[in-house]
Amino acid sequence: MRVSSQGVTVVALLADPDAPTEIAQRMAQTLPTRLADKSGQGRRFDVEVISEPFTAGTEDPPTLMRRIMDRGRAENWDIVVALTDLPLHSHGRKLVVDLSHEHGLALLSLPPLGGLRLQTRARRAVEEAVLGLAGPRATGAEGPPQSQPLLRPFASRLAPIHPGPVGEEETADFRYVVSGPRGYLRVLFGMVRANRPWRLVPGLSKALAAALATGAVATVNSTIWSLAETLSMPRLVIATVGSIGLMIGWLIVDAQLWHRPTEVSREARKRAGLYNASTVLTVGLGVLVCYGGLIVINLVWALFIINGRVFASVTRTPLHATEYLTLSWFVASVATVGGALGSGLESDEAIRAAAYSKREQERRHMLQNGHSD
């Protein structure tokens, strides 16, 4: 690691576009002060944020570390911390952070930090990585630092994060990974968080228009009134699950969101399973938000348009709050089926843009082109 001649440690946050850049920019506002307070000794830090797609074309951690090292050599930076929202793998395990004390480098994968309090966890991880890289180090015969204050609080807070093996020819000299079911779930929820499933709602404008039109017509249909009154709670739940499942399946199949491994190895199958699980959860959460919105809109429409005497004459049931809610719930299921059909009018690119982060879109585009060549 280079030492600044002016007594200021220059820290570069090299972030992939989209979510990693936003996270880096937010933490950069307070990071210099926090680093100075934690390091003591009157040390000062200057933090710069550089947004560029340093992961373009590869997910291999050693390759990424070499890219970061080459990028750092061209600039007047003392420490470089790179942030990406792609899940990275090393030796069959899911990578959290790679560290190189010799070169003052850190590569941080955001998904293993989980889906909750991501900003806070990312800031803590960056702080501890920087302080560890900026502090004194003692190297033994094996090369990596013997005194390892790095990331211990970070690791204990976010168990099951633990040290992992580093290859002899790699730039990194220390690595943290996650493993086991808890680690899998943490990475999965982190991937879903990076995809921002709430963006699926405005991204499916044609499907939502079809669902709203279907709901508006169904709400004033006397046959739907009679069906809603005769359906029991279990059947209403089945209708909900069936319509949401149909919508999720249709979106995944129609937009070709299902990931198929290009290799036959066990590791490739596990990786594909992780990506597909994140796709199902991302699309599922987006559809659930749409479904809840449909219930509310249908309820307002029903309150405005349905005449109580006409409803009672058809169903032989007085129109009370329970009938309004049951009807709106059932109509939401019918409308979701209509929305599934309407989603066929959306372009595949629009659905992918709504369902995935920018890095994930580029990764899938690269794999698709590579598979077709």
Short mmCIF file of C-alpha atoms in Angstrom, two decimals:
data_model
loop_
_atom_site.label_atom_id
_atom_site.label_comp_id
_atom_site.label_asym_id
_atom_site.label_seq_id
_atom_site.Cartn_x
_atom_site.Cartn_y
_atom_site.Cartn_z
CA MET A 1 0.00 0.00 0.00
CA ARG A 2 1.31 3.46 -0.88
CA VAL A 3 1.62 6.04 1.88
CA SER A 4 0.43 9.55 1.11
CA SER A 5 3.17 12.13 1.47
CA GLN A 6 0.73 14.75 2.73
CA GLY A 7 -0.57 12.67 5.64
CA VAL A 8 -3.94 12.04 3.95
CA THR A 9 -4.99 8.53 3.00
CA VAL A 10 -6.82 8.63 -0.33
CA VAL A 11 -9.57 5.98 -0.50
CA ALA A 12 -11.24 5.22 -3.83
CA LEU A 13 -14.65 3.53 -3.85
CA LEU A 14 -14.75 1.87 -7.26
CA ALA A 15 -18.40 0.97 -7.73
CA ASP A 16 -20.37 -0.80 -10.43
CA PRO A 17 -23.14 1.40 -11.89
CA ASP A 18 -26.65 1.47 -10.42
CA ALA A 19 -27.10 0.29 -6.81
CA PRO A 20 -23.38 -0.05 -5.85
CA THR A 21 -22.71 3.50 -7.01
CA GLU A 22 -25.69 4.83 -5.05
CA ILE A 23 -24.51 3.00 -1.92
CA ALA A 24 -20.95 4.29 -2.36
CA GLN A 25 -22.09 7.87 -2.87
CA ARG A 26 -24.24 7.80 0.27
CA MET A 27 -21.52 6.34 2.47
CA ALA A 28 -18.89 8.72 1.07
CA GLN A 29 -20.69 11.63 2.74
CA THR A 30 -19.78 10.43 6.24
CA LEU A 31 -16.99 7.92 5.59
CA PRO A 32 -13.98 10.32 5.96
CA THR A 33 -15.12 11.45 9.40
CA ARG A 34 -15.96 7.94 10.58
CA LEU A 35 -12.63 6.56 9.37
CA ALA A 36 -10.71 9.38 11.05
CA ASP A 37 -12.55 8.85 14.34
CA LYS A 38 -12.01 5.08 14.33
CA SER A 39 -8.38 5.13 13.21
CA GLY A 40 -7.20 7.73 15.73
CA GLN A 41 -3.61 9.00 15.62
CA GLY A 42 -4.78 12.16 13.89
CA ARG A 43 -5.11 10.35 10.58
CA ARG A 44 -7.14 11.91 7.79
CA PHE A 45 -8.95 10.27 4.89
CA ASP A 46 -10.10 11.56 1.53
CA VAL A 47 -12.82 9.44 -0.13
CA GLU A 48 -13.52 9.46 -3.87
CA VAL A 49 -16.34 7.61 -5.66
CA ILE A 50 -15.69 6.28 -9.16
CA SER A 51 -18.60 4.69 -10.99
CA GLU A 52 -17.57 2.31 -13.77
CA PRO A 53 -18.45 -1.27 -14.81
CA PHE A 54 -15.28 -2.97 -13.58
CA THR A 55 -17.01 -6.39 -13.55
CA ALA A 56 -17.92 -6.23 -17.26
CA GLY A 57 -17.40 -9.59 -18.94
CA THR A 58 -16.24 -11.61 -15.93
CA GLU A 59 -17.24 -12.87 -12.48
CA ASP A 60 -13.82 -14.34 -11.66
CA PRO A 61 -12.48 -12.78 -8.42
CA PRO A 62 -8.76 -13.09 -9.31
CA THR A 63 -9.42 -11.39 -12.66
CA LEU A 64 -11.39 -8.64 -10.95
CA MET A 65 -8.64 -8.11 -8.37
CA ARG A 66 -6.08 -7.71 -11.17
CA ARG A 67 -8.37 -5.18 -12.87
CA ILE A 68 -8.71 -3.23 -9.64
CA MET A 69 -4.94 -3.31 -9.11
CA ASP A 70 -4.28 -2.04 -12.64
CA ARG A 71 -6.89 0.68 -12.19
CA GLY A 72 -5.35 1.77 -8.88
CA ARG A 73 -1.85 1.97 -10.31
CA ALA A 74 -3.02 4.56 -12.83
CA GLU A 75 -4.36 6.87 -10.11
CA ASN A 76 -3.10 8.59 -6.98
CA TRP A 77 -5.03 6.31 -4.61
CA ASP A 78 -3.72 4.71 -1.43
CA ILE A 79 -6.57 2.24 -0.98
CA VAL A 80 -9.15 0.96 -3.47
CA VAL A 81 -12.38 -0.70 -2.34
CA ALA A 82 -14.47 -2.09 -5.22
CA LEU A 83 -18.19 -2.73 -4.77
CA THR A 84 -20.39 -4.89 -6.98
CA ASP A 85 -23.92 -6.25 -6.69
CA LEU A 86 -23.01 -9.45 -8.54
CA PRO A 87 -22.70 -12.61 -6.40
CA LEU A 88 -19.11 -13.83 -6.72
CA HIS A 89 -17.84 -17.36 -6.12
CA SER A 90 -14.45 -18.76 -5.18
CA HIS A 91 -13.47 -22.40 -4.61
CA GLY A 92 -17.15 -23.38 -4.55
CA ARG A 93 -18.04 -20.80 -1.89
CA LYS A 94 -19.81 -17.48 -2.08
CA LEU A 95 -17.35 -14.60 -1.77
CA VAL A 96 -17.95 -11.69 0.60
CA VAL A 97 -14.66 -9.80 0.37
CA ASP A 98 -11.18 -10.26 -1.11
CA LEU A 99 -8.31 -8.31 0.47
CA SER A 100 -4.80 -7.54 -0.74
CA HIS A 101 -2.68 -5.86 1.95
CA GLU A 102 0.32 -5.56 -0.34
CA HIS A 103 -1.57 -3.51 -2.90
CA GLY A 104 -4.18 -1.89 -0.63
CA LEU A 105 -7.15 -3.47 -2.43
CA ALA A 106 -10.53 -4.83 -1.38
CA LEU A 107 -13.27 -6.41 -3.51
CA LEU A 108 -16.68 -6.42 -1.79
CA SER A 109 -19.68 -8.39 -3.09
CA LEU A 110 -22.89 -6.83 -1.74
CA PRO A 111 -25.39 -9.76 -1.98
CA PRO A 112 -23.81 -11.78 0.90
CA LEU A 113 -24.53 -8.81 3.20
CA GLY A 114 -28.23 -9.71 2.97
CA GLY A 115 -31.36 -7.86 1.93
CA LEU A 116 -31.93 -5.77 5.08
CA ARG A 117 -29.97 -2.73 6.28
CA LEU A 118 -27.73 -3.07 3.25
CA GLN A 119 -26.45 0.51 3.42
CA THR A 120 -25.37 0.13 7.05
CA ARG A 121 -23.77 -3.27 6.54
CA ALA A 122 -21.94 -2.13 3.42
CA ARG A 123 -20.62 0.94 5.23
CA ARG A 124 -19.35 -1.16 8.12
CA ALA A 125 -17.68 -3.61 5.76
CA VAL A 126 -15.96 -0.79 3.86
CA GLU A 127 -14.87 0.93 7.07
CA GLU A 128 -13.29 -2.19 8.49
CA ALA A 129 -11.66 -3.13 5.19
CA VAL A 130 -10.12 0.34 4.86
CA LEU A 131 -8.93 0.46 8.46
CA GLY A 132 -7.40 -3.00 8.13
CA LEU A 133 -5.64 -2.13 4.88
CA ALA A 134 -4.46 1.25 6.20
CA GLY A 135 -3.15 -0.11 9.50
CA PRO A 136 0.26 -1.61 10.23
CA ARG A 137 0.70 -5.18 9.12
CA ALA A 138 3.05 -7.95 10.11
CA THR A 139 3.84 -10.49 7.43
CA GLY A 140 5.18 -13.93 8.12
CA ALA A 141 6.87 -16.50 5.98
CA GLU A 142 3.59 -17.49 4.37
CA GLY A 143 2.91 -13.98 3.06
CA PRO A 144 -0.51 -12.96 4.49
CA PRO A 145 -0.63 -10.69 7.53
CA GLN A 146 -0.23 -12.49 10.84
CA SER A 147 -2.01 -9.86 12.93
CA GLN A 148 -5.49 -9.90 11.45
CA PRO A 149 -7.78 -7.30 13.03
CA LEU A 150 -9.55 -7.15 9.71
CA LEU A 151 -13.29 -7.64 9.60
CA ARG A 152 -13.58 -9.62 12.82
CA PRO A 153 -16.46 -7.49 14.15
CA PHE A 154 -17.94 -7.58 10.66
CA ALA A 155 -17.65 -11.35 10.49
CA SER A 156 -19.10 -12.00 13.94
CA ARG A 157 -22.10 -9.75 13.31
CA LEU A 158 -22.88 -11.41 10.02
CA ALA A 159 -22.12 -15.06 10.80
CA PRO A 160 -21.76 -17.45 8.93
CA ILE A 161 -19.07 -15.29 7.28
CA HIS A 162 -15.64 -16.83 7.85
CA PRO A 163 -12.16 -16.93 6.26
CA GLY A 164 -11.78 -18.97 3.10
CA PRO A 165 -8.85 -20.36 1.09
CA VAL A 166 -6.84 -18.11 -1.22
CA GLY A 167 -4.87 -19.51 -4.14
CA GLU A 168 -1.11 -19.05 -4.19
CA GLU A 169 -1.15 -17.22 -7.52
CA GLU A 170 -3.98 -14.83 -6.61
CA THR A 171 -3.58 -11.14 -5.86
CA ALA A 172 -5.69 -11.43 -2.69
CA ASP A 173 -3.99 -12.57 0.51
CA PHE A 174 -7.10 -12.82 2.67
CA ARG A 175 -10.70 -13.73 1.87
CA TYR A 176 -14.06 -13.97 3.60
CA VAL A 177 -16.77 -16.29 2.31
CA VAL A 178 -20.20 -17.56 3.33
CA SER A 179 -21.39 -21.16 3.26
CA GLY A 180 -24.21 -23.35 4.47
CA PRO A 181 -27.98 -22.76 4.33
CA ARG A 182 -27.81 -19.43 6.18
CA GLY A 183 -25.14 -18.17 3.84
CA TYR A 184 -27.19 -19.29 0.84
CA LEU A 185 -30.27 -17.45 2.10
CA ARG A 186 -28.24 -14.32 2.86
CA VAL A 187 -26.86 -14.23 -0.69
CA LEU A 188 -30.28 -15.01 -2.16
CA PHE A 189 -32.02 -12.17 -0.32
CA GLY A 190 -29.13 -9.87 -1.19
CA MET A 191 -29.58 -10.68 -4.88
CA VAL A 192 -33.32 -9.99 -4.64
CA ARG A 193 -32.57 -6.69 -2.90
CA ALA A 194 -30.14 -5.75 -5.68
CA ASN A 195 -32.81 -6.51 -8.29
CA ARG A 196 -35.22 -4.08 -6.56
CA PRO A 197 -38.46 -6.05 -7.14
CA TRP A 198 -40.61 -2.95 -6.59
CA ARG A 199 -39.42 -1.70 -9.99
CA LEU A 200 -41.46 -4.47 -11.61
CA VAL A 201 -44.70 -2.57 -10.96
CA PRO A 202 -44.08 0.45 -13.25
CA GLY A 203 -42.11 -1.77 -15.63
CA LEU A 204 -45.21 -3.81 -16.54
CA SER A 205 -47.44 -1.00 -17.73
CA LYS A 206 -49.25 -3.03 -20.42
CA ALA A 207 -49.85 -5.97 -18.10
CA LEU A 208 -51.18 -3.64 -15.40
CA ALA A 209 -53.45 -1.92 -17.92
CA ALA A 210 -54.87 -5.31 -18.93
CA ALA A 211 -55.34 -6.28 -15.26
CA LEU A 212 -57.09 -3.01 -14.41
CA ALA A 213 -59.40 -3.32 -17.41
CA THR A 214 -60.22 -6.91 -16.50
CA GLY A 215 -60.89 -5.91 -12.90
CA ALA A 216 -63.12 -3.00 -13.88
CA VAL A 217 -65.28 -5.23 -16.08
CA ALA A 218 -65.37 -8.11 -13.59
CA THR A 219 -66.45 -5.84 -10.73
CA VAL A 220 -69.74 -4.98 -12.47
CA ASN A 221 -70.39 -8.54 -13.68
CA SER A 222 -73.30 -10.18 -11.84
CA THR A 223 -71.87 -13.67 -12.43
CA ILE A 224 -68.67 -12.63 -10.62
CA TRP A 225 -70.85 -11.35 -7.75
CA SER A 226 -72.53 -14.72 -7.41
CA LEU A 227 -69.25 -16.62 -7.62
CA ALA A 228 -67.60 -14.41 -5.02
CA GLU A 229 -70.47 -15.00 -2.59
CA THR A 230 -70.31 -18.78 -2.94
CA LEU A 231 -66.53 -19.13 -2.62
CA SER A 232 -65.20 -20.28 0.74
CA MET A 233 -62.02 -18.89 2.27
CA PRO A 234 -59.86 -21.88 1.16
CA ARG A 235 -61.07 -21.46 -2.42
CA LEU A 236 -60.33 -17.74 -2.35
CA VAL A 237 -56.79 -18.55 -1.17
CA ILE A 238 -56.41 -21.16 -3.91
CA ALA A 239 -57.58 -18.61 -6.49
CA THR A 240 -55.02 -16.13 -5.15
CA VAL A 241 -52.13 -18.60 -5.20
CA GLY A 242 -53.12 -19.91 -8.63
CA SER A 243 -53.42 -16.49 -10.27
CA ILE A 244 -50.16 -15.21 -8.76
CA GLY A 245 -48.37 -18.42 -9.71
CA LEU A 246 -49.71 -18.14 -13.25
CA MET A 247 -48.51 -14.55 -13.51
CA ILE A 248 -45.03 -15.42 -12.19
CA GLY A 249 -44.68 -18.42 -14.47
CA TRP A 250 -45.92 -16.57 -17.51
CA LEU A 251 -43.49 -13.68 -16.99
CA ILE A 252 -40.52 -16.00 -16.48
CA VAL A 253 -41.31 -18.19 -19.48
CA ASP A 254 -42.46 -15.45 -21.87
CA ALA A 255 -39.49 -13.16 -21.17
CA GLN A 256 -37.05 -16.10 -20.99
CA LEU A 257 -35.91 -15.21 -17.48
CA TRP A 258 -35.02 -18.80 -16.57
CA HIS A 259 -31.26 -19.30 -16.38
CA ARG A 260 -29.81 -22.49 -17.85
CA PRO A 261 -26.20 -23.37 -16.98
CA THR A 262 -23.79 -23.32 -19.90
CA GLU A 263 -21.61 -25.90 -18.15
CA VAL A 264 -22.42 -29.38 -16.85
CA SER A 265 -20.50 -29.08 -13.58
CA ARG A 266 -22.17 -29.30 -10.17
CA GLU A 267 -20.95 -25.79 -9.35
CA ALA A 268 -22.60 -24.40 -12.50
CA ARG A 269 -25.90 -26.08 -11.58
CA LYS A 270 -25.77 -24.66 -8.05
CA ARG A 271 -25.04 -21.22 -9.44
CA ALA A 272 -27.94 -21.49 -11.91
CA GLY A 273 -30.23 -22.59 -9.08
CA LEU A 274 -29.26 -19.51 -7.07
CA TYR A 275 -29.94 -17.19 -9.99
CA ASN A 276 -33.29 -18.84 -10.74
CA ALA A 277 -34.36 -18.69 -7.09
CA SER A 278 -33.58 -14.96 -7.04
CA THR A 279 -35.60 -14.54 -10.25
CA VAL A 280 -38.66 -16.30 -8.81
CA LEU A 281 -38.48 -14.26 -5.60
CA THR A 282 -37.92 -10.99 -7.45
CA VAL A 283 -40.82 -11.53 -9.85
CA GLY A 284 -42.98 -12.97 -7.07
CA LEU A 285 -42.54 -9.94 -4.82
CA GLY A 286 -43.29 -7.61 -7.72
CA VAL A 287 -46.47 -9.54 -8.60
CA LEU A 288 -47.55 -9.54 -4.93
CA VAL A 289 -47.26 -5.76 -4.85
CA CYS A 290 -49.35 -5.56 -8.02
CA TYR A 291 -51.92 -7.95 -6.53
CA GLY A 292 -52.27 -5.86 -3.38
CA GLY A 293 -52.70 -2.74 -5.49
CA LEU A 294 -55.42 -4.43 -7.52
CA ILE A 295 -57.36 -5.31 -4.37
CA VAL A 296 -57.31 -1.68 -3.24
CA ILE A 297 -58.28 -0.30 -6.68
CA ASN A 298 -61.06 -2.87 -7.12
CA LEU A 299 -62.41 -2.06 -3.67
CA VAL A 300 -62.57 1.66 -4.44
CA TRP A 301 -64.22 0.95 -7.79
CA ALA A 302 -66.76 -1.38 -6.17
CA LEU A 303 -67.64 1.18 -3.49
CA PHE A 304 -68.25 3.74 -6.21
CA ILE A 305 -70.14 1.69 -8.80
CA ILE A 306 -72.08 -1.16 -7.19
CA ASN A 307 -75.69 -0.59 -6.17
CA GLY A 308 -76.64 -2.39 -2.97
CA ARG A 309 -80.19 -3.25 -4.03
CA VAL A 310 -79.09 -4.66 -7.37
CA PHE A 311 -76.36 -6.71 -5.67
CA ALA A 312 -78.85 -8.07 -3.12
CA SER A 313 -81.36 -8.98 -5.82
CA VAL A 314 -78.72 -11.00 -7.69
CA THR A 315 -76.94 -12.68 -4.79
CA ARG A 316 -79.74 -12.62 -2.20
CA THR A 317 -77.13 -11.25 0.22
CA PRO A 318 -77.05 -7.72 1.66
CA LEU A 319 -74.07 -5.66 0.52
CA HIS A 320 -71.87 -5.06 3.57
CA ALA A 321 -68.14 -4.55 4.16
CA THR A 322 -67.46 -8.30 4.05
CA GLU A 323 -69.08 -8.60 0.62
CA TYR A 324 -67.07 -5.67 -0.70
CA LEU A 325 -63.80 -7.18 0.53
CA THR A 326 -64.61 -10.68 -0.75
CA LEU A 327 -65.59 -9.35 -4.16
CA SER A 328 -62.47 -7.16 -4.43
CA TRP A 329 -60.27 -10.08 -3.41
CA PHE A 330 -61.77 -12.46 -5.97
CA VAL A 331 -61.74 -9.83 -8.72
CA ALA A 332 -58.03 -9.23 -8.03
CA SER A 333 -57.38 -12.89 -8.83
CA VAL A 334 -59.40 -12.67 -12.04
CA ALA A 335 -57.64 -9.42 -12.99
CA THR A 336 -54.20 -10.98 -12.33
CA VAL A 337 -54.97 -13.69 -14.88
CA GLY A 338 -55.89 -10.95 -17.34
CA GLY A 339 -52.66 -9.18 -16.49
CA ALA A 340 -50.70 -12.35 -17.20
CA LEU A 341 -52.18 -12.44 -20.69
CA GLY A 342 -51.53 -8.71 -21.10
CA SER A 343 -47.86 -9.16 -20.15
CA GLY A 344 -47.39 -10.85 -23.52
CA LEU A 345 -47.63 -7.36 -25.02
CA GLU A 346 -44.53 -6.28 -23.10
CA SER A 347 -41.14 -6.63 -24.77
CA ASP A 348 -38.71 -9.12 -23.24
CA GLU A 349 -36.22 -6.29 -22.75
CA ALA A 350 -38.73 -4.24 -20.78
CA ILE A 351 -39.49 -7.14 -18.44
CA ARG A 352 -35.80 -7.92 -17.91
CA ALA A 353 -35.09 -4.26 -17.22
CA ALA A 354 -37.85 -4.23 -14.62
CA ALA A 355 -36.83 -7.53 -13.00
CA TYR A 356 -33.05 -7.25 -12.82
CA SER A 357 -30.33 -4.88 -11.70
CA LYS A 358 -28.15 -3.36 -14.40
CA ARG A 359 -25.22 -5.68 -13.59
CA GLU A 360 -27.49 -8.72 -13.70
CA GLN A 361 -28.95 -7.62 -17.04
CA GLU A 362 -25.47 -7.27 -18.52
CA ARG A 363 -24.37 -10.61 -17.08
CA ARG A 364 -27.35 -12.42 -18.60
CA HIS A 365 -26.95 -10.61 -21.92
CA MET A 366 -23.31 -11.66 -22.06
CA LEU A 367 -24.15 -15.30 -21.25
CA GLN A 368 -26.94 -15.34 -23.82
CA ASN A 369 -24.68 -13.96 -26.56
CA GLY A 370 -21.91 -16.33 -25.61
CA HIS A 371 -24.32 -19.29 -25.70
CA SER A 372 -25.67 -18.30 -29.10
CA ASP A 373 -22.26 -17.85 -30.72
#
